[in-house]
Structures are given as structure tokens and as C-alpha cells.
C-alpha atoms as an extended CHARMM CRD file, in Angstrom:
* protein
*
       189  EXT
         1         1  MET       CA             17.0070000000     -100.8490000000     -240.0140000000  PROA      1               0.0000000000
         2         2  LEU       CA             15.5590000000     -103.6970000000     -242.0250000000  PROA      2               0.0000000000
         3         3  GLY       CA             13.7150000000     -106.4780000000     -240.2610000000  PROA      3               0.0000000000
         4         4  GLY       CA             16.0220000000     -109.3150000000     -239.1490000000  PROA      4               0.0000000000
         5         5  ALA       CA             14.4460000000     -112.1950000000     -241.0700000000  PROA      5               0.0000000000
         6         6  PHE       CA             13.9250000000     -110.0860000000     -244.1960000000  PROA      6               0.0000000000
         7         7  VAL       CA             17.5040000000     -108.8120000000     -244.3230000000  PROA      7               0.0000000000
         8         8  LEU       CA             18.8140000000     -112.3460000000     -243.8470000000  PROA      8               0.0000000000
         9         9  ASP       CA             16.6320000000     -113.5390000000     -246.7200000000  PROA      9               0.0000000000
        10        10  VAL       CA             18.1220000000     -110.8610000000     -248.9960000000  PROA      10              0.0000000000
        11        11  ILE       CA             21.6760000000     -111.6410000000     -247.8240000000  PROA      11              0.0000000000
        12        12  ARG       CA             21.0600000000     -115.3690000000     -248.3750000000  PROA      12              0.0000000000
        13        13  LYS       CA             19.7270000000     -114.7010000000     -251.8940000000  PROA      13              0.0000000000
        14        14  CYS       CA             22.7700000000     -112.5650000000     -252.7760000000  PROA      14              0.0000000000
        15        15  PHE       CA             25.0830000000     -115.2620000000     -251.3760000000  PROA      15              0.0000000000
        16        16  GLU       CA             23.3890000000     -118.1420000000     -253.1880000000  PROA      16              0.0000000000
        17        17  ASP       CA             23.0290000000     -116.2790000000     -256.4910000000  PROA      17              0.0000000000
        18        18  GLY       CA             26.5220000000     -114.7530000000     -256.3680000000  PROA      18              0.0000000000
        19        19  ASN       CA             25.0990000000     -111.2380000000     -256.7150000000  PROA      19              0.0000000000
        20        20  VAL       CA             27.1220000000     -108.1140000000     -256.1170000000  PROA      20              0.0000000000
        21        21  ALA       CA             25.1880000000     -106.0710000000     -253.5640000000  PROA      21              0.0000000000
        22        22  SER       CA             25.4830000000     -102.6380000000     -251.9730000000  PROA      22              0.0000000000
        23        23  PHE       CA             25.0060000000     -102.5380000000     -248.2020000000  PROA      23              0.0000000000
        24        24  PHE       CA             23.9520000000      -99.2370000000     -246.6430000000  PROA      24              0.0000000000
        25        25  CYS       CA             24.7770000000      -98.9340000000     -242.9570000000  PROA      25              0.0000000000
        26        26  ASN       CA             24.4590000000      -95.2570000000     -242.0470000000  PROA      26              0.0000000000
        27        27  PRO       CA             21.1300000000      -93.5170000000     -242.7350000000  PROA      27              0.0000000000
        28        28  ASP       CA             22.7840000000      -90.1430000000     -242.0330000000  PROA      28              0.0000000000
        29        29  TYR       CA             25.1040000000      -90.6650000000     -245.0410000000  PROA      29              0.0000000000
        30        30  THR       CA             22.9410000000      -92.2500000000     -247.7060000000  PROA      30              0.0000000000
        31        31  ASP       CA             25.6530000000      -92.0500000000     -250.3680000000  PROA      31              0.0000000000
        32        32  LEU       CA             28.0040000000      -94.2940000000     -248.3650000000  PROA      32              0.0000000000
        33        33  HSD       CA             27.7540000000      -98.0220000000     -248.8790000000  PROA      33              0.0000000000
        34        34  LEU       CA             29.8280000000     -101.1860000000     -249.0410000000  PROA      34              0.0000000000
        35        35  THR       CA             29.6630000000     -103.0450000000     -252.3320000000  PROA      35              0.0000000000
        36        36  GLY       CA             30.7430000000     -106.6010000000     -253.0190000000  PROA      36              0.0000000000
        37        37  TYR       CA             29.8660000000     -110.2600000000     -252.8260000000  PROA      37              0.0000000000
        38        38  VAL       CA             28.5650000000     -111.9450000000     -249.6960000000  PROA      38              0.0000000000
        39        39  ALA       CA             31.4880000000     -114.1800000000     -248.7110000000  PROA      39              0.0000000000
        40        40  LYS       CA             29.7630000000     -115.5850000000     -245.5980000000  PROA      40              0.0000000000
        41        41  TYR       CA             26.8940000000     -114.6610000000     -243.3170000000  PROA      41              0.0000000000
        42        42  SER       CA             25.2420000000     -115.6600000000     -240.0780000000  PROA      42              0.0000000000
        43        43  ALA       CA             22.1800000000     -114.4500000000     -238.2050000000  PROA      43              0.0000000000
        44        44  ASP       CA             24.3160000000     -111.6710000000     -236.6930000000  PROA      44              0.0000000000
        45        45  GLU       CA             26.9590000000     -110.6740000000     -239.2520000000  PROA      45              0.0000000000
        46        46  VAL       CA             27.7570000000     -110.5110000000     -242.9430000000  PROA      46              0.0000000000
        47        47  LEU       CA             31.2470000000     -110.8110000000     -244.4360000000  PROA      47              0.0000000000
        48        48  ILE       CA             31.5130000000     -108.7390000000     -247.5910000000  PROA      48              0.0000000000
        49        49  ALA       CA             34.1770000000     -109.4710000000     -250.2140000000  PROA      49              0.0000000000
        50        50  HSD       CA             34.5110000000     -105.7390000000     -250.8360000000  PROA      50              0.0000000000
        51        51  ILE       CA             35.0460000000     -104.3020000000     -254.3140000000  PROA      51              0.0000000000
        52        52  SER       CA             36.2530000000     -100.7410000000     -254.9290000000  PROA      52              0.0000000000
        53        53  VAL       CA             34.2950000000      -98.1830000000     -256.9420000000  PROA      53              0.0000000000
        54        54  HSD       CA             36.6170000000      -99.0040000000     -259.8590000000  PROA      54              0.0000000000
        55        55  GLY       CA             36.0360000000     -102.7650000000     -259.6960000000  PROA      55              0.0000000000
        56        56  TYR       CA             39.2370000000     -103.7680000000     -257.8750000000  PROA      56              0.0000000000
        57        57  TYR       CA             39.7410000000     -106.2040000000     -255.0010000000  PROA      57              0.0000000000
        58        58  ASP       CA             39.3220000000     -104.2570000000     -251.7580000000  PROA      58              0.0000000000
        59        59  GLY       CA             39.6670000000     -106.8140000000     -248.9780000000  PROA      59              0.0000000000
        60        60  PHE       CA             36.9630000000     -108.0480000000     -246.6400000000  PROA      60              0.0000000000
        61        61  ILE       CA             34.6040000000     -106.1370000000     -244.3800000000  PROA      61              0.0000000000
        62        62  LEU       CA             32.5910000000     -107.7060000000     -241.5650000000  PROA      62              0.0000000000
        63        63  LYS       CA             29.4330000000     -105.8250000000     -240.5370000000  PROA      63              0.0000000000
        64        64  PRO       CA             26.6880000000     -106.6100000000     -238.0420000000  PROA      64              0.0000000000
        65        65  VAL       CA             23.4390000000     -107.4470000000     -239.8350000000  PROA      65              0.0000000000
        66        66  LYS       CA             21.5710000000     -105.1490000000     -237.4210000000  PROA      66              0.0000000000
        67        67  ASP       CA             23.4770000000     -102.1300000000     -238.8160000000  PROA      67              0.0000000000
        68        68  ILE       CA             22.2270000000     -102.6370000000     -242.3810000000  PROA      68              0.0000000000
        69        69  TYR       CA             19.2480000000     -100.4650000000     -243.2620000000  PROA      69              0.0000000000
        70        70  ARG       CA             19.2150000000     -101.0180000000     -247.0390000000  PROA      70              0.0000000000
        71        71  ILE       CA             20.5270000000     -103.5760000000     -249.5430000000  PROA      71              0.0000000000
        72        72  ASP       CA             20.6150000000     -102.9380000000     -253.2920000000  PROA      72              0.0000000000
        73        73  TYR       CA             21.3490000000     -105.6710000000     -255.8340000000  PROA      73              0.0000000000
        74        74  ALA       CA             20.7810000000     -106.2880000000     -259.5600000000  PROA      74              0.0000000000
        75        75  GLY       CA             20.8370000000     -102.5320000000     -260.2140000000  PROA      75              0.0000000000
        76        76  ASN       CA             22.9280000000     -100.6390000000     -262.7270000000  PROA      76              0.0000000000
        77        77  TYR       CA             25.6100000000      -99.7540000000     -260.1730000000  PROA      77              0.0000000000
        78        78  GLU       CA             26.0210000000     -103.3160000000     -258.8850000000  PROA      78              0.0000000000
        79        79  THR       CA             26.0770000000     -104.6440000000     -262.4490000000  PROA      79              0.0000000000
        80        80  LYS       CA             28.7680000000     -102.1140000000     -263.3750000000  PROA      80              0.0000000000
        81        81  ILE       CA             30.9380000000     -103.0620000000     -260.3830000000  PROA      81              0.0000000000
        82        82  ASP       CA             30.5150000000     -106.7680000000     -261.1590000000  PROA      82              0.0000000000
        83        83  ARG       CA             31.5070000000     -106.2270000000     -264.8020000000  PROA      83              0.0000000000
        84        84  LEU       CA             34.5590000000     -104.1410000000     -263.8960000000  PROA      84              0.0000000000
        85        85  TYR       CA             35.6220000000     -106.7360000000     -261.3160000000  PROA      85              0.0000000000
        86        86  LYS       CA             35.3610000000     -109.5490000000     -263.8510000000  PROA      86              0.0000000000
        87        87  GLN       CA             36.9410000000     -107.5780000000     -266.7170000000  PROA      87              0.0000000000
        88        88  ARG       CA             39.8900000000     -106.7220000000     -264.4750000000  PROA      88              0.0000000000
        89        89  LYS       CA             40.1620000000     -110.4090000000     -263.5660000000  PROA      89              0.0000000000
        90        90  GLN       CA             39.9690000000     -109.6190000000     -259.8680000000  PROA      90              0.0000000000
        91        91  GLY       CA             39.3210000000     -112.1910000000     -257.1860000000  PROA      91              0.0000000000
        92        92  HSD       CA             39.0500000000     -112.6230000000     -253.4480000000  PROA      92              0.0000000000
        93        93  PRO       CA             40.7100000000     -115.5650000000     -251.7200000000  PROA      93              0.0000000000
        94        94  ASN       CA             38.4460000000     -118.3050000000     -250.4600000000  PROA      94              0.0000000000
        95        95  LEU       CA             38.5450000000     -118.1700000000     -246.6760000000  PROA      95              0.0000000000
        96        96  GLY       CA             37.5810000000     -121.8290000000     -246.4220000000  PROA      96              0.0000000000
        97        97  GLY       CA             34.8130000000     -123.4350000000     -244.4440000000  PROA      97              0.0000000000
        98        98  ILE       CA             33.7050000000     -120.9010000000     -241.8870000000  PROA      98              0.0000000000
        99        99  GLY       CA             30.9710000000     -122.1310000000     -239.5710000000  PROA      99              0.0000000000
       100       100  ASP       CA             28.2880000000     -120.0310000000     -237.9150000000  PROA      100             0.0000000000
       101       101  GLY       CA             29.6930000000     -118.0000000000     -235.0600000000  PROA      101             0.0000000000
       102       102  GLU       CA             33.1930000000     -118.3500000000     -236.5210000000  PROA      102             0.0000000000
       103       103  ILE       CA             33.2970000000     -115.4770000000     -239.0020000000  PROA      103             0.0000000000
       104       104  MET       CA             35.1520000000     -112.9390000000     -236.8460000000  PROA      104             0.0000000000
       105       105  PRO       CA             37.7670000000     -115.3720000000     -235.4700000000  PROA      105             0.0000000000
       106       106  SER       CA             38.2720000000     -116.8340000000     -238.9580000000  PROA      106             0.0000000000
       107       107  LEU       CA             38.8860000000     -113.3300000000     -240.3010000000  PROA      107             0.0000000000
       108       108  PHE       CA             41.4080000000     -112.6800000000     -237.5120000000  PROA      108             0.0000000000
       109       109  SER       CA             43.1480000000     -115.9730000000     -238.3030000000  PROA      109             0.0000000000
       110       110  TYR       CA             43.2490000000     -115.1590000000     -242.0350000000  PROA      110             0.0000000000
       111       111  ALA       CA             44.8110000000     -111.7510000000     -241.3220000000  PROA      111             0.0000000000
       112       112  LYS       CA             47.3410000000     -113.1730000000     -238.8670000000  PROA      112             0.0000000000
       113       113  ASP       CA             48.3460000000     -116.1060000000     -241.0990000000  PROA      113             0.0000000000
       114       114  ASN       CA             48.8800000000     -113.7750000000     -244.0740000000  PROA      114             0.0000000000
       115       115  SER       CA             50.4960000000     -110.8750000000     -242.1610000000  PROA      115             0.0000000000
       116       116  LEU       CA             47.7140000000     -108.5350000000     -243.2170000000  PROA      116             0.0000000000
       117       117  ILE       CA             46.6930000000     -105.3690000000     -241.4180000000  PROA      117             0.0000000000
       118       118  ILE       CA             43.1910000000     -105.1940000000     -239.9780000000  PROA      118             0.0000000000
       119       119  CYS       CA             41.0750000000     -102.2230000000     -239.0000000000  PROA      119             0.0000000000
       120       120  LEU       CA             38.7730000000     -102.3810000000     -235.9920000000  PROA      120             0.0000000000
       121       121  GLU       CA             36.0630000000      -99.7140000000     -235.9030000000  PROA      121             0.0000000000
       122       122  PHE       CA             34.3150000000      -98.6200000000     -232.7310000000  PROA      122             0.0000000000
       123       123  GLN       CA             31.6090000000      -96.0670000000     -231.9840000000  PROA      123             0.0000000000
       124       124  ASP       CA             33.8770000000      -93.0190000000     -232.3220000000  PROA      124             0.0000000000
       125       125  ASN       CA             37.2780000000      -94.2090000000     -233.5220000000  PROA      125             0.0000000000
       126       126  LEU       CA             39.2710000000      -97.0040000000     -235.1140000000  PROA      126             0.0000000000
       127       127  LEU       CA             42.5230000000      -98.8940000000     -234.6900000000  PROA      127             0.0000000000
       128       128  ARG       CA             44.6320000000     -100.4600000000     -237.4210000000  PROA      128             0.0000000000
       129       129  GLY       CA             47.3390000000     -103.0690000000     -236.9800000000  PROA      129             0.0000000000
       130       130  PHE       CA             48.5460000000     -106.6540000000     -237.0530000000  PROA      130             0.0000000000
       131       131  VAL       CA             46.7410000000     -109.3890000000     -235.1330000000  PROA      131             0.0000000000
       132       132  ASN       CA             48.9320000000     -110.4850000000     -232.2630000000  PROA      132             0.0000000000
       133       133  ASN       CA             46.4970000000     -112.9360000000     -230.6650000000  PROA      133             0.0000000000
       134       134  TYR       CA             42.8150000000     -113.3050000000     -229.8330000000  PROA      134             0.0000000000
       135       135  ASN       CA             40.3780000000     -115.4180000000     -227.8720000000  PROA      135             0.0000000000
       136       136  ASP       CA             36.6040000000     -115.6220000000     -227.4510000000  PROA      136             0.0000000000
       137       137  ASN       CA             36.4710000000     -112.2460000000     -225.6750000000  PROA      137             0.0000000000
       138       138  THR       CA             39.4010000000     -110.0660000000     -226.7570000000  PROA      138             0.0000000000
       139       139  ILE       CA             41.8690000000     -109.3360000000     -229.5160000000  PROA      139             0.0000000000
       140       140  CYS       CA             45.3850000000     -107.9790000000     -229.1040000000  PROA      140             0.0000000000
       141       141  ILE       CA             46.8050000000     -105.9990000000     -232.0230000000  PROA      141             0.0000000000
       142       142  ASN       CA             50.1410000000     -104.3670000000     -232.7440000000  PROA      142             0.0000000000
       143       143  ILE       CA             48.9490000000     -100.8940000000     -233.7380000000  PROA      143             0.0000000000
       144       144  ILE       CA             50.1990000000      -99.3420000000     -236.9800000000  PROA      144             0.0000000000
       145       145  ASP       CA             49.5810000000      -95.6040000000     -237.4350000000  PROA      145             0.0000000000
       146       146  ASP       CA             48.6010000000      -93.7650000000     -240.6260000000  PROA      146             0.0000000000
       147       147  TYR       CA             52.2830000000      -93.4700000000     -241.5700000000  PROA      147             0.0000000000
       148       148  GLY       CA             53.0380000000      -97.1890000000     -241.2920000000  PROA      148             0.0000000000
       149       149  CYS       CA             54.8630000000      -96.8990000000     -237.9470000000  PROA      149             0.0000000000
       150       150  ASP       CA             54.5040000000      -99.0960000000     -234.8820000000  PROA      150             0.0000000000
       151       151  ASP       CA             52.3460000000      -97.3280000000     -232.3200000000  PROA      151             0.0000000000
       152       152  GLY       CA             52.0510000000      -99.7340000000     -229.4040000000  PROA      152             0.0000000000
       153       153  ILE       CA             49.7850000000     -102.6070000000     -228.5190000000  PROA      153             0.0000000000
       154       154  SER       CA             46.0770000000     -102.6020000000     -227.7920000000  PROA      154             0.0000000000
       155       155  VAL       CA             43.7850000000     -105.2090000000     -226.2510000000  PROA      155             0.0000000000
       156       156  ILE       CA             40.1510000000     -104.7930000000     -227.2400000000  PROA      156             0.0000000000
       157       157  ASN       CA             36.9200000000     -106.4110000000     -226.1060000000  PROA      157             0.0000000000
       158       158  LEU       CA             35.3130000000     -108.0650000000     -229.1320000000  PROA      158             0.0000000000
       159       159  GLU       CA             31.8590000000     -106.8780000000     -228.0650000000  PROA      159             0.0000000000
       160       160  ASP       CA             32.9710000000     -103.2520000000     -228.5890000000  PROA      160             0.0000000000
       161       161  ILE       CA             33.9510000000     -103.7740000000     -232.2380000000  PROA      161             0.0000000000
       162       162  LEU       CA             31.3920000000     -102.5270000000     -234.7630000000  PROA      162             0.0000000000
       163       163  THR       CA             33.2350000000     -103.3230000000     -238.0030000000  PROA      163             0.0000000000
       164       164  VAL       CA             36.2870000000     -105.3850000000     -238.9560000000  PROA      164             0.0000000000
       165       165  SER       CA             38.1160000000     -104.6540000000     -242.2120000000  PROA      165             0.0000000000
       166       166  VAL       CA             40.9740000000     -106.7540000000     -243.5560000000  PROA      166             0.0000000000
       167       167  ASP       CA             43.2340000000     -105.8080000000     -246.4760000000  PROA      167             0.0000000000
       168       168  THR       CA             41.0900000000     -102.9640000000     -247.8360000000  PROA      168             0.0000000000
       169       169  ASP       CA             42.8340000000     -100.1250000000     -249.6760000000  PROA      169             0.0000000000
       170       170  ASP       CA             43.5250000000      -98.3150000000     -246.3940000000  PROA      170             0.0000000000
       171       171  GLU       CA             45.0970000000     -101.3880000000     -244.8030000000  PROA      171             0.0000000000
       172       172  GLN       CA             47.0880000000     -102.1120000000     -247.9790000000  PROA      172             0.0000000000
       173       173  ASP       CA             48.4490000000      -98.5450000000     -247.8670000000  PROA      173             0.0000000000
       174       174  ALA       CA             49.4180000000      -98.9210000000     -244.2010000000  PROA      174             0.0000000000
       175       175  LEU       CA             51.1630000000     -102.2220000000     -244.9900000000  PROA      175             0.0000000000
       176       176  LEU       CA             53.1370000000     -100.6630000000     -247.8510000000  PROA      176             0.0000000000
       177       177  LEU       CA             54.2470000000      -97.8120000000     -245.5900000000  PROA      177             0.0000000000
       178       178  TYR       CA             55.0820000000     -100.2790000000     -242.8200000000  PROA      178             0.0000000000
       179       179  LYS       CA             57.2390000000     -102.3330000000     -245.1790000000  PROA      179             0.0000000000
       180       180  ALA       CA             58.9720000000      -99.1780000000     -246.4560000000  PROA      180             0.0000000000
       181       181  ASN       CA             59.6520000000      -98.0930000000     -242.8720000000  PROA      181             0.0000000000
       182       182  ILE       CA             61.2900000000     -101.3820000000     -241.9160000000  PROA      182             0.0000000000
       183       183  GLY       CA             63.0620000000     -101.6470000000     -245.2780000000  PROA      183             0.0000000000
       184       184  VAL       CA             61.9850000000     -105.1670000000     -246.2600000000  PROA      184             0.0000000000
       185       185  GLN       CA             59.6520000000     -106.6960000000     -248.8290000000  PROA      185             0.0000000000
       186       186  GLY       CA             58.3370000000     -109.5410000000     -246.6540000000  PROA      186             0.0000000000
       187       187  VAL       CA             56.8110000000     -108.8940000000     -243.2520000000  PROA      187             0.0000000000
       188       188  GLN       CA             56.6740000000     -111.3920000000     -240.4370000000  PROA      188             0.0000000000
       189       189  THR       CA             54.8590000000     -110.2060000000     -237.3660000000  PROA      189             0.0000000000
């Protein structure tokens, strides 16, 4: 993994300059990366306004800084994604003033307030669902399965979460299926 101060310097530069960057988090799969703008960062985590490989809005992804082993920016790929994003007139909502140490709870609040599905990734699995409630130590979600069906409730320790995704393509698909299953266009959870 990159050195802590160095990676933060690169993240800060991408944030301040508005650069699209690619974040590589798994050295075993060097072709996998997260690409987008830095929406917010702290010493411990970076919130990526994720952009799809075709230049479309793809939600937000929160990653621990310690998991990032490589950051690319100002390359041909990042320039292409930035151009597609702008040509398609895409945009990410402004999440407002998020202070240090408040990124994860602010993301939970954003998802809950907008009835968006989140994905919580752990060491060996993931859970997807609606935010029910949360505090400084845990989050409670109403689980939604891959078919958009209710699948119970889960309470999770925040310290066990490796990645939080909100409103990415996968969560958008689950929300569409959920809405189709309950037969309404507007969801209130």
C-alpha cells in the first residue's frame, strides 16, 4: 500500500484540482479500480463520486485510505472518463459540508434521507439494503436481496465494514426491482 502521507497528498491534489482519478485497492486484481472524483476525504477514508466505465453517474463509494495501493490521474483513461461524464452532462449531488470523521455517517444519512439502497462490504461478503438507523458503533439495515425482495434486518458493527457504496449501478438495480416488487414508483422506508 502507498505511504499514508503520500497517498493523502495525492488525494488532496485530486480533490483540489477536480481531477478524475482511478483508485486501485486490490493488488491481486490489478485491472479492478474505482474511478471518479474525490468528493471528500479524511486521514482514514476517501469518498469517491464514482463514474462508470461509460462515463455515467455511478453513486458514491467510501474506501479506507489504507486499502489504496495505487492512484492514477491525468492519464488517458481518466481523461476519457472525465470527457464522457461531461459530454453526457452527468453530475453527482453535493453532499454538503461533511466534517472530518463524519463521512460515513453523512453517507448513511444521505442514503436514508433519499431512500437509496446501500451496500456494505466485509472481508468475505456484502449486504445490501435500506438504512434503518445508525449510531457511532453500529448500523441497522433492512436487507434487500439480489431480486429486490425484503430479506430481514441486520445490525452491523461499523468497524467491520470495509467499503460502503451508495446508489451505484448495483444498488440502483436492486431499488428498481424492489419498487417493481412492491408495485409503486415512490419508496418510503
